[in-house]
XYZ file of N, CA and C in Angstrom:
294
model
N 33.703 -51.707 -36.376
C 31.998 -51.404 -36.025
C 31.908 -51.216 -34.657
N 32.575 -52.021 -33.749
C 32.502 -52.093 -32.437
C 34.070 -51.702 -31.754
N 33.798 -50.633 -30.857
C 35.044 -50.082 -29.985
C 35.384 -50.767 -28.865
N 36.552 -50.707 -28.454
C 37.344 -50.992 -27.364
C 36.526 -51.213 -26.170
N 35.631 -50.112 -26.101
C 34.780 -49.851 -24.780
C 33.394 -50.982 -24.928
N 33.114 -51.339 -26.357
C 31.839 -52.214 -26.171
C 32.167 -53.610 -25.845
N 33.721 -54.059 -26.305
C 34.208 -55.311 -26.084
C 34.497 -55.539 -24.687
N 34.872 -54.333 -23.985
C 35.115 -54.215 -22.557
C 33.935 -54.634 -21.948
N 32.657 -53.681 -21.966
C 31.514 -54.000 -21.672
C 30.881 -55.348 -21.814
N 31.195 -56.108 -22.914
C 30.863 -57.517 -23.108
C 31.443 -58.247 -22.258
N 32.745 -58.191 -22.079
C 33.644 -59.020 -21.254
C 33.129 -58.754 -19.909
N 32.743 -57.899 -19.462
C 32.321 -57.423 -17.844
C 30.996 -58.161 -17.742
N 30.206 -57.865 -18.609
C 28.675 -58.635 -18.421
C 28.977 -59.992 -18.206
N 29.593 -60.708 -19.378
C 29.774 -62.060 -19.503
C 30.408 -62.750 -18.111
N 31.252 -61.875 -17.647
C 32.117 -62.276 -16.401
C 30.935 -62.027 -15.287
N 29.883 -61.513 -15.172
C 29.030 -61.228 -14.345
C 28.036 -62.388 -14.113
N 27.749 -62.344 -15.686
C 26.574 -63.534 -15.607
C 27.414 -64.963 -15.175
N 28.624 -65.266 -15.976
C 28.820 -66.698 -15.518
C 29.255 -66.890 -13.744
N 29.921 -65.846 -13.126
C 30.041 -65.770 -11.672
C 28.902 -66.026 -11.003
N 27.622 -65.322 -11.343
C 26.398 -65.335 -10.909
C 25.852 -66.845 -10.986
N 26.206 -67.356 -12.135
C 25.658 -68.869 -12.313
C 26.393 -69.757 -11.474
N 27.836 -69.506 -11.464
C 28.710 -70.320 -10.498
C 28.134 -70.361 -8.798
N 27.583 -69.213 -8.673
C 27.279 -68.939 -7.320
C 25.925 -70.073 -7.227
N 25.122 -70.110 -8.203
C 23.563 -70.492 -8.013
C 23.928 -71.925 -8.250
N 24.979 -72.486 -8.847
C 25.034 -73.937 -9.038
C 25.976 -74.553 -7.773
N 26.790 -73.785 -7.153
C 27.230 -74.377 -6.172
C 26.757 -73.516 -4.678
N 25.825 -73.778 -4.157
C 25.444 -73.030 -3.031
C 26.085 -73.438 -1.953
N 26.392 -72.521 -1.181
C 27.129 -72.648 0.415
C 26.133 -72.913 1.360
N 25.842 -74.157 1.991
C 24.731 -74.210 2.897
C 25.396 -74.228 4.175
N 24.579 -73.923 5.301
C 25.160 -73.904 6.442
C 24.130 -74.702 7.176
N 24.269 -75.730 7.947
C 23.419 -76.620 8.940
C 23.591 -75.859 10.230
N 22.203 -75.634 10.722
C 22.343 -74.861 11.930
C 22.583 -76.014 13.291
N 23.108 -75.525 14.114
C 23.530 -76.333 15.274
C 22.152 -77.191 16.010
N 22.357 -78.535 15.949
C 21.220 -79.218 16.473
C 21.638 -80.088 17.905
N 21.059 -80.467 18.344
C 21.218 -81.248 19.564
C 21.920 -82.374 19.091
N 23.016 -82.782 19.749
C 23.840 -84.079 19.366
C 23.501 -85.077 20.356
N 23.684 -86.186 20.150
C 23.625 -87.275 21.131
C 24.914 -87.448 22.066
N 24.499 -88.600 23.134
C 25.655 -88.944 24.023
C 27.250 -88.715 23.383
N 27.968 -88.178 23.996
C 29.316 -88.538 23.565
C 29.808 -87.523 22.386
N 28.814 -86.662 21.850
C 29.093 -86.171 20.780
C 29.077 -84.617 20.825
N 29.542 -83.790 19.756
C 29.752 -82.362 19.982
C 29.488 -81.791 18.750
N 28.563 -80.743 18.286
C 28.517 -80.077 17.222
C 29.720 -79.286 16.950
N 30.172 -79.351 15.513
C 30.998 -78.369 15.115
C 31.037 -77.907 13.834
N 31.535 -76.719 13.460
C 30.979 -76.010 12.124
C 32.381 -76.734 11.084
N 33.551 -76.901 11.981
C 34.563 -77.525 10.998
C 34.552 -78.736 11.717
N 34.204 -79.933 11.199
C 34.253 -81.266 11.939
C 35.853 -81.799 11.592
N 36.344 -82.586 12.508
C 37.696 -83.392 12.248
C 37.535 -84.004 10.866
N 38.736 -83.820 10.132
C 38.946 -84.811 8.923
C 39.206 -86.229 8.944
N 39.527 -86.523 10.569
C 40.124 -87.912 10.818
C 39.445 -88.343 11.926
N 37.963 -88.187 11.961
C 37.442 -88.703 13.064
C 37.655 -90.303 13.393
N 37.938 -90.504 14.829
C 38.242 -91.650 15.475
C 37.293 -92.648 15.287
N 37.403 -94.257 14.562
C 36.278 -95.081 14.798
C 37.091 -96.233 15.231
N 36.602 -97.147 15.808
C 36.856 -98.473 16.285
C 37.527 -99.424 15.517
N 36.807 -99.300 14.181
C 37.241 -100.226 12.893
C 38.427 -99.537 12.196
N 38.845 -98.375 12.447
C 40.172 -97.945 11.783
C 41.278 -97.711 12.906
N 41.158 -98.073 13.944
C 42.239 -97.699 15.306
C 43.489 -98.529 14.908
N 43.467 -99.652 14.077
C 44.689 -100.313 14.421
C 45.475 -100.063 12.871
N 45.165 -99.127 12.000
C 45.915 -98.926 10.807
C 45.558 -97.653 10.503
N 46.590 -96.908 9.599
C 46.872 -95.445 9.402
C 46.089 -95.210 8.348
N 45.273 -94.246 8.404
C 44.107 -93.662 7.690
C 44.444 -92.258 7.458
N 44.562 -91.435 6.289
C 44.800 -90.197 6.203
C 43.682 -89.625 5.181
N 42.643 -89.194 6.080
C 41.685 -88.408 5.019
C 42.080 -87.153 4.923
N 42.982 -86.638 5.670
C 43.269 -85.188 5.926
C 44.162 -84.872 4.490
N 44.565 -85.520 3.843
C 45.237 -85.354 2.592
C 44.584 -83.917 2.075
N 43.431 -84.065 1.580
C 42.629 -83.111 0.652
C 41.580 -82.179 1.373
N 41.022 -82.831 2.497
C 40.108 -81.957 3.013
C 40.728 -81.730 4.702
N 40.659 -80.453 4.939
C 41.029 -79.976 6.547
C 39.915 -80.074 7.373
N 38.803 -80.214 6.952
C 37.639 -79.625 7.450
C 36.324 -80.755 6.886
N 35.781 -81.304 7.772
C 34.402 -82.033 7.485
C 33.336 -81.096 7.472
N 32.213 -81.240 6.731
C 30.989 -80.492 6.816
C 30.518 -80.183 8.432
N 29.648 -79.071 8.917
C 29.236 -79.026 9.983
C 28.556 -80.181 10.509
N 28.464 -80.536 11.576
C 27.490 -81.435 12.247
C 27.858 -82.114 13.816
N 27.124 -83.004 13.977
C 27.806 -83.568 15.263
C 29.158 -84.715 15.098
N 29.877 -84.571 15.883
C 31.266 -85.724 16.044
C 31.555 -85.753 17.117
N 32.155 -87.222 17.142
C 32.598 -87.863 18.462
C 33.091 -86.718 19.217
N 33.055 -86.535 20.769
C 34.129 -85.568 21.641
C 35.361 -86.306 21.671
N 36.633 -85.637 22.362
C 37.698 -86.044 22.400
C 37.805 -87.376 23.217
N 38.538 -88.426 22.657
C 38.540 -89.607 23.439
C 37.594 -90.889 22.990
N 36.895 -90.440 21.959
C 35.506 -91.137 21.636
C 35.624 -91.372 20.130
N 34.990 -92.656 19.542
C 34.958 -92.986 18.490
C 33.786 -93.755 17.740
N 33.637 -93.682 16.584
C 32.378 -94.538 16.191
C 32.548 -95.933 16.443
N 31.505 -96.465 16.721
C 31.938 -98.047 17.172
C 31.737 -98.562 16.079
N 31.005 -98.794 15.287
C 31.519 -99.757 13.638
C 30.839 -99.025 12.736
N 30.636 -99.705 11.739
C 30.156 -99.577 10.202
C 28.870 -99.305 10.633
N 28.119 -100.274 10.955
C 26.663 -100.505 11.036
C 25.980 -99.621 12.359
N 26.859 -99.376 13.544
C 26.651 -98.742 14.732
C 27.350 -97.281 14.864
N 26.755 -96.134 14.422
C 27.587 -94.938 14.394
C 27.720 -94.156 15.794
N 27.297 -94.794 17.054
C 27.538 -94.382 18.194
C 28.649 -94.105 18.498
N 29.014 -93.001 19.268
C 30.287 -92.688 19.732
C 30.564 -93.545 21.289
N 31.740 -94.159 21.349
C 32.077 -95.035 22.207
C 33.357 -94.689 22.780
N 33.656 -94.838 24.213
C 35.239 -94.682 24.640
C 36.229 -95.503 23.625
N 37.224 -94.839 23.159
C 38.272 -95.552 22.236
C 38.919 -96.786 23.354
N 38.919 -96.421 24.516
C 39.763 -97.549 25.318
C 38.646 -98.955 25.159
N 37.302 -98.868 24.766
C 36.542 -99.959 24.759
C 36.755 -100.625 23.494
N 37.384 -99.866 22.501
C 37.561 -100.566 21.050
C 38.432 -101.600 21.401
N 39.520 -101.483 21.935
C 40.494 -102.448 22.553
C 39.885 -103.725 22.923
N 38.903 -103.818 23.839
C 38.368 -104.763 24.345
C 37.475 -105.538 23.330
N 37.064 -105.119 21.829
C 36.075 -105.774 21.056
C 36.955 -106.749 20.127
């Protein structure tokens, strides 16, 4: 009743519709660069292991699965997040004094 061409056409249409739904359900969003705070810099591909004062003394490997964090403001080189409650970027040398 149906030839090979109709089955092929059906598969192509099904593939198109399913890929179109995947794109709609997983949109890629980009954040426009914004003004960052002191000691921060905007990055399209943020560091996967941003320094933090509260993790400076033990090894944390967040890069195991993700090589890049979402676009946004991140601490400049030599700076890290102060604490869980205070996410300002401070010099990593001040972390040792606290």
